[in-house]
Tab-separated table of C-alpha atoms in Angstrom:
chain	number	residue	atom	x	y	z
C	1	MET	CA	0.000	0.000	0.000
C	2	THR	CA	1.413	3.403	-0.967
C	3	GLU	CA	1.656	6.250	1.546
C	4	PRO	CA	1.443	9.916	0.462
C	5	LEU	CA	4.294	12.239	1.377
C	6	HIS	CA	3.623	15.540	3.137
C	7	ASN	CA	6.886	17.054	1.926
C	8	GLN	CA	7.640	17.142	-1.797
C	9	TRP	CA	10.705	15.185	-2.853
C	10	GLN	CA	11.952	14.945	-6.390
C	11	LEU	CA	14.529	13.098	-8.456
C	12	VAL	CA	16.160	15.406	-10.966
C	13	ALA	CA	18.223	14.439	-13.999
C	14	LYS	CA	19.215	15.901	-17.356
C	15	GLY	CA	17.648	14.877	-20.639
C	16	PRO	CA	19.553	14.173	-23.862
C	17	HIS	CA	19.803	17.894	-24.674
C	18	GLY	CA	20.413	19.151	-21.135
C	19	GLU	CA	16.740	19.836	-20.377
C	20	PRO	CA	15.483	19.018	-16.859
C	21	TRP	CA	13.861	15.668	-16.172
C	22	ILE	CA	12.026	16.109	-12.866
C	23	VAL	CA	10.264	13.160	-11.244
C	24	PRO	CA	8.151	13.889	-8.155
C	25	ILE	CA	8.142	11.255	-5.402
C	26	GLU	CA	4.504	11.556	-4.389
C	27	SER	CA	4.083	8.354	-2.384
C	28	THR	CA	6.071	5.438	-1.041
C	29	PRO	CA	7.183	2.813	-1.737
C	30	PHE	CA	8.488	4.509	-4.880
C	31	ARG	CA	9.898	1.931	-7.259
C	32	ILE	CA	12.655	2.405	-9.818
C	33	GLY	CA	13.232	-0.049	-12.639
C	34	ARG	CA	11.957	-1.377	-15.933
C	35	ARG	CA	8.613	-2.755	-14.727
C	36	ASP	CA	5.361	-1.136	-15.800
C	37	ASP	CA	4.414	-0.390	-12.175
C	38	CYS	CA	7.588	1.598	-11.409
C	39	GLY	CA	7.193	5.259	-10.526
C	40	LEU	CA	10.433	5.899	-12.390
C	41	ARG	CA	10.724	3.630	-15.429
C	42	LEU	CA	14.240	3.430	-16.808
C	43	LEU	CA	14.530	1.385	-19.980
C	44	ALA	CA	18.283	1.750	-20.400
C	45	ASP	CA	20.673	-1.183	-20.563
C	46	GLY	CA	21.853	-2.257	-17.115
C	47	VAL	CA	18.693	-1.326	-15.214
C	48	SER	CA	16.895	-4.274	-13.611
C	49	ARG	CA	13.135	-4.878	-13.753
C	50	LEU	CA	12.843	-3.811	-10.093
C	51	HIS	CA	16.099	-2.008	-9.458
C	52	ALA	CA	15.520	-0.046	-6.216
C	53	GLU	CA	12.844	1.309	-3.883
C	54	ILE	CA	12.526	4.580	-1.978
C	55	LEU	CA	10.749	4.223	1.370
C	56	ARG	CA	9.499	6.592	4.077
C	57	GLU	CA	10.508	6.797	7.706
C	58	ASP	CA	8.543	9.587	9.418
C	59	SER	CA	9.453	12.658	7.360
C	60	ALA	CA	12.665	11.156	6.005
C	61	LEU	CA	13.305	9.023	2.943
C	62	LEU	CA	15.328	5.836	2.698
C	63	ILE	CA	16.544	3.905	-0.300
C	64	LYS	CA	17.270	0.226	-0.772
C	65	ASP	CA	18.540	-1.829	-3.669
C	66	CYS	CA	16.226	-4.649	-4.778
C	67	GLY	CA	18.860	-7.125	-5.859
C	68	SER	CA	19.715	-5.301	-9.081
C	69	THR	CA	22.386	-6.739	-11.334
C	70	ASN	CA	24.421	-3.555	-11.697
C	71	GLY	CA	23.798	-1.936	-8.343
C	72	THR	CA	22.384	1.233	-6.821
C	73	TYR	CA	24.878	3.939	-5.815
C	74	VAL	CA	24.452	6.780	-3.315
C	75	ASN	CA	27.045	9.527	-3.686
C	76	PHE	CA	29.151	7.171	-5.833
C	77	ARG	CA	29.220	4.360	-3.254
C	78	ARG	CA	27.413	1.116	-3.922
C	79	LEU	CA	24.427	0.645	-1.652
C	80	GLY	CA	24.669	-2.435	0.535
C	81	GLY	CA	21.607	-2.145	2.779
C	82	VAL	CA	19.088	0.599	3.500
C	83	GLN	CA	20.323	4.193	3.644
C	84	HIS	CA	18.752	7.546	4.511
C	85	LEU	CA	18.533	10.113	1.725
C	86	ALA	CA	19.353	13.783	2.101
C	87	ASP	CA	18.702	16.785	-0.092
C	88	GLY	CA	21.405	16.900	-2.773
C	89	ASP	CA	22.359	13.199	-2.708
C	90	ILE	CA	23.458	11.776	-6.043
C	91	LEU	CA	21.904	8.461	-7.036
C	92	HIS	CA	22.986	6.077	-9.776
C	93	PHE	CA	20.834	3.198	-11.000
C	94	SER	CA	23.379	1.393	-13.145
C	95	ASP	CA	24.689	4.373	-15.165
C	96	GLN	CA	21.516	6.496	-14.825
C	97	GLU	CA	22.213	9.527	-12.605
C	98	PHE	CA	19.650	11.463	-10.521
C	99	ARG	CA	19.901	14.082	-7.774
C	100	VAL	CA	17.616	14.063	-4.716
C	101	VAL	CA	15.849	17.410	-4.205
C	102	ARG	CA	13.575	18.365	-1.314
C	103	VAL	CA	10.927	21.041	-1.904
C	104	GLU	CA	9.955	22.615	1.417
C	105	GLN	CA	6.342	22.877	2.547
C	106	GLY	CA	4.821	26.216	1.619
C	107	ALA	CA	6.609	26.471	-1.710
C	108	GLN	CA	4.460	28.119	-4.337
C	109	GLU	CA	2.630	25.705	-6.597
C	110	SER	CA	4.218	27.446	-9.580
C	111	ASP	CA	7.628	26.496	-8.190
C	112	CYS	CA	6.791	22.797	-8.325
C	113	THR	CA	7.698	21.305	-11.689
C	114	GLN	CA	5.742	18.383	-13.039
C	115	MET	CA	7.386	15.243	-14.381
C	116	ILE	CA	9.109	15.779	-17.705
C	117	ASN	CA	10.325	12.736	-19.617
C	118	PRO	CA	12.971	14.008	-22.042
C	119	TYR	CA	12.516	11.067	-24.356
C	120	VAL	CA	8.864	11.828	-25.113
C	121	ASP	CA	9.656	14.692	-27.492
C	122	VAL	CA	12.438	12.703	-29.126
C	123	LEU	CA	10.103	9.756	-29.662
C	124	ASP	CA	7.486	12.091	-31.133
C	125	GLN	CA	10.052	13.589	-33.513
C	126	LEU	CA	11.148	10.114	-34.565
C	127	ILE	CA	7.610	8.972	-35.370
C	128	THR	CA	6.240	12.147	-36.945
C	129	GLY	CA	9.470	12.762	-38.851
C	130	ARG	CA	9.694	9.109	-39.971
C	131	GLN	CA	13.301	9.041	-38.762
C	132	VAL	CA	13.752	5.303	-39.184
C	133	VAL	CA	15.352	3.022	-41.735
C	134	ALA	CA	14.449	-0.513	-42.744
C	135	HIS	CA	16.840	-3.435	-42.555
C	136	TYR	CA	16.215	-6.787	-44.180
C	137	GLN	CA	17.340	-10.247	-43.125
C	138	PRO	CA	17.217	-13.095	-45.646
C	139	ILE	CA	15.112	-16.219	-45.172
C	140	VAL	CA	16.486	-19.247	-46.975
C	141	ARG	CA	15.266	-22.630	-48.098
C	142	LEU	CA	17.372	-25.262	-46.344
C	143	SER	CA	17.271	-27.773	-49.195
C	144	ASP	CA	19.462	-25.576	-51.421
C	145	SER	CA	20.110	-22.314	-49.435
C	146	GLY	CA	18.074	-20.289	-51.931
C	147	VAL	CA	16.796	-16.939	-50.613
C	148	VAL	CA	13.005	-17.150	-50.613
C	149	GLY	CA	12.146	-14.099	-48.539
C	150	VAL	CA	13.109	-11.398	-46.042
C	151	GLU	CA	12.037	-10.157	-42.647
C	152	ILE	CA	11.623	-6.397	-42.257
C	153	LEU	CA	13.500	-5.072	-39.227
C	154	GLY	CA	13.539	-1.421	-38.170
C	155	ARG	CA	16.386	0.808	-37.032
C	156	THR	CA	16.410	4.458	-35.925
C	157	CYS	CA	18.267	7.431	-37.377
C	158	ARG	CA	18.564	9.070	-33.936
C	159	GLU	CA	21.652	8.830	-31.762
C	160	ASP	CA	19.810	10.418	-28.813
C	161	LEU	CA	17.337	7.565	-28.463
C	162	PHE	CA	17.756	3.906	-27.602
C	163	GLN	CA	19.517	1.994	-30.365
C	164	SER	CA	18.155	-1.239	-28.892
C	165	ILE	CA	14.845	-1.775	-30.691
C	166	PRO	CA	13.267	-3.760	-27.793
C	167	HIS	CA	14.086	-0.856	-25.458
C	168	LEU	CA	12.658	1.618	-27.955
C	169	PHE	CA	9.400	-0.340	-28.113
C	170	ARG	CA	9.206	-0.448	-24.301
C	171	LEU	CA	9.476	3.349	-24.262
C	172	ALA	CA	6.862	3.666	-27.017
C	173	ARG	CA	4.533	1.318	-25.167
C	174	GLN	CA	4.870	3.372	-21.990
C	175	TRP	CA	3.473	6.351	-23.920
C	176	HIS	CA	0.948	4.278	-25.924
C	177	ARG	CA	2.767	4.793	-29.208
C	178	ASP	CA	4.053	1.286	-29.870
C	179	VAL	CA	1.441	0.616	-32.566
C	180	GLU	CA	2.446	3.808	-34.391
C	181	LEU	CA	6.100	2.796	-34.211
C	182	SER	CA	5.349	-0.712	-35.466
C	183	LEU	CA	3.349	0.646	-38.408
C	184	LEU	CA	6.118	3.115	-39.214
C	185	PHE	CA	8.810	0.429	-39.425
C	186	ARG	CA	6.470	-1.657	-41.593
C	187	ASP	CA	5.547	1.185	-43.945
C	188	VAL	CA	9.147	2.282	-44.490
C	189	GLY	CA	10.265	-1.291	-45.132
C	190	LEU	CA	7.468	-2.079	-47.568
C	191	HIS	CA	7.941	1.196	-49.427
C	192	GLN	CA	11.560	0.305	-50.200
C	193	LEU	CA	10.545	-3.173	-51.335
C	194	GLN	CA	7.925	-1.694	-53.623
C	195	LEU	CA	10.441	0.705	-55.159
C	196	ALA	CA	12.846	-2.176	-55.740
C	197	GLN	CA	10.051	-4.311	-57.268
C	198	ALA	CA	11.183	-7.087	-54.941
C	199	LYS	CA	9.918	-10.624	-55.315
C	200	GLY	CA	9.618	-13.246	-52.600
C	201	LEU	CA	8.072	-13.675	-49.174
C	202	VAL	CA	8.032	-10.593	-46.913
C	203	LEU	CA	7.618	-11.043	-43.149
C	204	PHE	CA	6.613	-8.064	-41.014
C	205	ASN	CA	6.271	-7.807	-37.230
C	206	THR	CA	3.440	-6.729	-34.957
C	207	VAL	CA	2.963	-5.637	-31.349
C	208	PRO	CA	0.190	-7.150	-29.163
C	209	ASP	CA	-2.053	-4.070	-29.280
C	210	GLU	CA	-2.368	-4.437	-33.063
C	211	LEU	CA	-4.126	-7.795	-32.840
C	212	ALA	CA	-7.665	-6.658	-32.028
C	213	PRO	CA	-9.457	-7.887	-35.182
C	214	ALA	CA	-11.416	-4.666	-35.874
C	215	ALA	CA	-8.345	-2.421	-35.701
C	216	LEU	CA	-6.181	-4.984	-37.469
C	217	GLU	CA	-8.570	-5.202	-40.405
C	218	LYS	CA	-8.297	-1.443	-41.032
C	219	SER	CA	-4.497	-1.484	-40.987
C	220	LEU	CA	-4.308	-4.569	-43.223
C	221	VAL	CA	-6.640	-3.052	-45.821
C	222	LEU	CA	-4.301	-0.058	-46.050
C	223	LEU	CA	-1.322	-2.401	-46.155
C	224	ARG	CA	-2.750	-4.429	-49.015
C	225	ASP	CA	-3.589	-1.263	-50.949
C	226	MET	CA	0.005	-0.110	-50.560
C	227	ALA	CA	1.583	-3.446	-51.512
C	228	PRO	CA	-0.938	-5.386	-53.628
C	229	ALA	CA	1.623	-7.644	-55.325
C	230	LEU	CA	3.914	-8.558	-52.417
C	231	ALA	CA	3.701	-11.993	-50.800
C	232	LEU	CA	3.158	-10.875	-47.209
C	233	ALA	CA	3.336	-12.734	-43.907
C	234	MET	CA	2.491	-11.229	-40.499
C	235	GLU	CA	4.499	-12.313	-37.467
C	236	VAL	CA	2.865	-12.684	-34.052
C	237	ASN	CA	5.064	-13.385	-31.049
C	238	GLU	CA	4.065	-16.584	-29.279
C	239	ASN	CA	3.866	-14.742	-25.940
C	240	ALA	CA	1.251	-12.390	-27.414
C	241	ILE	CA	-1.088	-15.290	-28.181
C	242	THR	CA	-3.354	-15.439	-25.146
C	243	ASP	CA	-6.719	-16.045	-26.794
C	244	ILE	CA	-6.958	-18.805	-29.401
C	245	ALA	CA	-10.449	-17.698	-30.445
C	246	THR	CA	-9.085	-14.256	-31.339
C	247	MET	CA	-6.219	-15.853	-33.247
C	248	ARG	CA	-8.719	-17.829	-35.300
C	249	GLN	CA	-10.339	-14.523	-36.269
C	250	VAL	CA	-6.955	-13.019	-37.067
C	251	ARG	CA	-6.009	-16.037	-39.177
C	252	GLN	CA	-9.264	-15.853	-41.127
C	253	LEU	CA	-8.799	-12.127	-41.706
C	254	LEU	CA	-5.237	-12.572	-42.940
C	255	HIS	CA	-6.094	-15.376	-45.322
C	256	ALA	CA	-8.955	-13.315	-46.775
C	257	MET	CA	-6.322	-10.727	-47.723
C	258	ASP	CA	-3.816	-13.319	-48.975
C	259	ILE	CA	-1.440	-12.723	-46.041
C	260	LYS	CA	0.241	-15.613	-44.261
C	261	LEU	CA	0.266	-15.997	-40.467
C	262	VAL	CA	3.600	-16.585	-38.728
C	263	TYR	CA	4.079	-17.505	-35.069
C	264	ASP	CA	7.414	-16.156	-33.857
C	265	ASP	CA	9.735	-17.263	-31.033
C	266	PHE	CA	8.160	-20.653	-30.521
C	267	GLY	CA	9.844	-22.332	-27.534
C	268	ALA	CA	10.072	-25.892	-26.308
C	269	GLY	CA	6.863	-27.461	-25.032
C	270	GLN	CA	4.500	-29.891	-26.695
C	271	SER	CA	1.463	-28.688	-24.756
C	272	ARG	CA	1.911	-25.151	-26.095
C	273	LEU	CA	2.264	-26.456	-29.656
C	274	LEU	CA	-0.986	-28.395	-29.319
C	275	GLU	CA	-2.724	-25.222	-28.152
C	276	LEU	CA	-1.312	-23.152	-31.008
C	277	MET	CA	-2.442	-25.729	-33.542
C	278	GLU	CA	-6.040	-24.842	-32.651
C	279	ALA	CA	-5.349	-21.756	-34.776
C	280	PRO	CA	-2.463	-23.050	-36.896
C	281	PRO	CA	-0.079	-20.620	-38.572
C	282	ASP	CA	1.297	-20.930	-42.068
C	283	ILE	CA	4.852	-20.661	-40.729
C	284	LEU	CA	6.192	-21.539	-37.267
C	285	LYS	CA	9.516	-19.971	-36.292
C	286	PHE	CA	11.438	-22.010	-33.722
C	287	ASP	CA	13.177	-19.719	-31.249
C	288	ILE	CA	16.962	-19.342	-31.178
C	289	SER	CA	16.983	-21.000	-27.740
C	290	LEU	CA	16.118	-24.273	-29.479
C	291	ILE	CA	18.486	-23.723	-32.411
C	292	HIS	CA	21.643	-22.418	-30.714
C	293	ASP	CA	24.250	-25.209	-30.551
C	294	VAL	CA	21.620	-27.728	-31.635
C	295	HIS	CA	24.435	-29.907	-32.975
C	296	LEU	CA	25.710	-30.303	-29.395
C	297	ARG	CA	22.395	-31.428	-27.945
C	298	SER	CA	21.828	-34.910	-26.537
C	299	SER	CA	20.051	-37.509	-28.652
C	300	SER	CA	16.941	-37.256	-26.435
C	301	SER	CA	16.859	-33.468	-26.866
C	302	LEU	CA	17.172	-33.826	-30.636
C	303	ARG	CA	14.313	-36.321	-30.656
C	304	MET	CA	12.165	-33.799	-28.807
C	305	VAL	CA	12.913	-31.052	-31.349
C	306	ALA	CA	12.312	-33.479	-34.226
C	307	ALA	CA	8.955	-34.472	-32.724
C	308	LEU	CA	7.864	-30.822	-32.514
C	309	VAL	CA	8.966	-30.231	-36.107
C	310	ASN	CA	7.070	-33.287	-37.329
C	311	MET	CA	3.931	-32.367	-35.387
C	312	ALA	CA	3.877	-28.944	-37.020
C	313	ARG	CA	4.586	-30.297	-40.496
C	314	ASP	CA	1.840	-32.891	-40.114
C	315	GLN	CA	-0.569	-29.965	-39.732
C	316	GLY	CA	0.677	-28.436	-42.986
C	317	VAL	CA	2.762	-25.789	-41.183
C	318	THR	CA	6.104	-24.690	-42.639
C	319	VAL	CA	8.823	-24.771	-39.964
C	320	LEU	CA	11.632	-22.220	-39.811
C	321	ALA	CA	14.819	-22.381	-37.706
C	322	GLU	CA	15.611	-18.915	-36.361
C	323	GLY	CA	19.050	-17.799	-35.179
C	324	THR	CA	21.243	-20.146	-37.224
C	325	GLU	CA	24.852	-19.000	-36.853
C	326	GLN	CA	27.004	-22.073	-37.552
C	327	ALA	CA	27.294	-24.552	-40.397
C	328	GLN	CA	26.825	-27.457	-37.951
C	329	GLU	CA	23.544	-25.950	-36.707
C	330	VAL	CA	22.304	-25.571	-40.277
C	331	GLU	CA	23.091	-29.184	-41.155
C	332	VAL	CA	21.366	-30.576	-38.063
C	333	CYS	CA	18.315	-28.370	-38.678
C	334	ARG	CA	18.149	-29.752	-42.205
C	335	GLN	CA	18.287	-33.296	-40.852
C	336	LEU	CA	15.582	-32.525	-38.276
C	337	GLY	CA	13.156	-31.516	-41.020
C	338	PHE	CA	13.262	-27.722	-40.915
C	339	GLU	CA	12.314	-26.282	-44.294
C	340	LEU	CA	13.413	-22.663	-43.840
C	341	ALA	CA	16.121	-20.890	-41.839
C	342	GLN	CA	17.131	-17.399	-40.828
C	343	GLY	CA	20.201	-16.174	-38.977
C	344	PHE	CA	23.654	-14.648	-39.138
C	345	TYR	CA	25.000	-17.700	-40.971
C	346	PHE	CA	22.933	-16.715	-44.009
C	347	GLY	CA	23.149	-12.949	-43.566
C	348	LEU	CA	22.980	-10.132	-41.042
C	349	PRO	CA	20.136	-7.601	-41.220
C	350	GLY	CA	21.112	-4.684	-43.423
C	351	PRO	CA	19.657	-1.875	-45.540
C	352	GLU	CA	20.340	-3.705	-48.816
C	353	ILE	CA	17.463	-5.850	-50.085
C	354	PRO	CA	18.668	-9.408	-50.796
C	355	VAL	CA	17.946	-10.875	-54.215
C	356	MET	CA	15.037	-13.273	-53.774
C	357	GLU	CA	13.785	-16.047	-55.998
């Protein structure tokens, strides 16, 4: 249960252009980390999901680390237990620096600054200015290594925003702009493919909030109008599939528009595969966790992977090995029955469009 503070405390930092980032601590416990419920969400590398907490003791504040990987620092010393905070203390959560500021009771309301997230304006500029570029990673047929398609992957043109795309999407989701960002990456990638008159299968990604059938239908109609001749396939992350009935609707909608359905990041687990087959995809991408060093797996582990591959293929699903990096992995995947593959072994994502069959 949170407790309101009678005195106003703030964490103050500098944004990417030196502008103030002021975060009021309005109640305790005040959590810092990457989780959605954190009062201060920091999506930078090195920050843990629940990194630290600020607590109250009478009118004073205390801070404790919550088992973070890279540590919490108070005045440049790593925090070992619980420590009182004073006005002017310097805090580091991994490499993210903040200063503790106490605003005395009786301060004018106009003196109290509201929370400013410096990345909001940068994110807005990125989306409205279409400051992204498309990269393409080849998808090959394992029988002869022929390039049969590409996956569209987005990158930013901004050095003052996260270069890690997962981190960028977490920021966009925090401000309810992840669908816009997803559509932007897709549009830019498809536009380049159209200009190049590319042939072959084109996979594009989605975020969970895109999957509501009514909203999805509108975006897919626009997509088909923009790229009527491309062989399209929409990827849905396995973790985003929580309602099989909805996925049946999505599958029907896609097939009506001649778009294939792809389930991405499929992990080990026969029970999950059986569930997914209630709304079977056209393509099932096996996650890199199953493919990495597959040639070093035990015979029982290989039999398990082979069984999953065969179960999918028996349902008419094309199986793709994702994350192939070594020749030995590729050969074993071929022997296990994978039909398609994608990974650094066949090509890194890049701005050049591979020649497809």
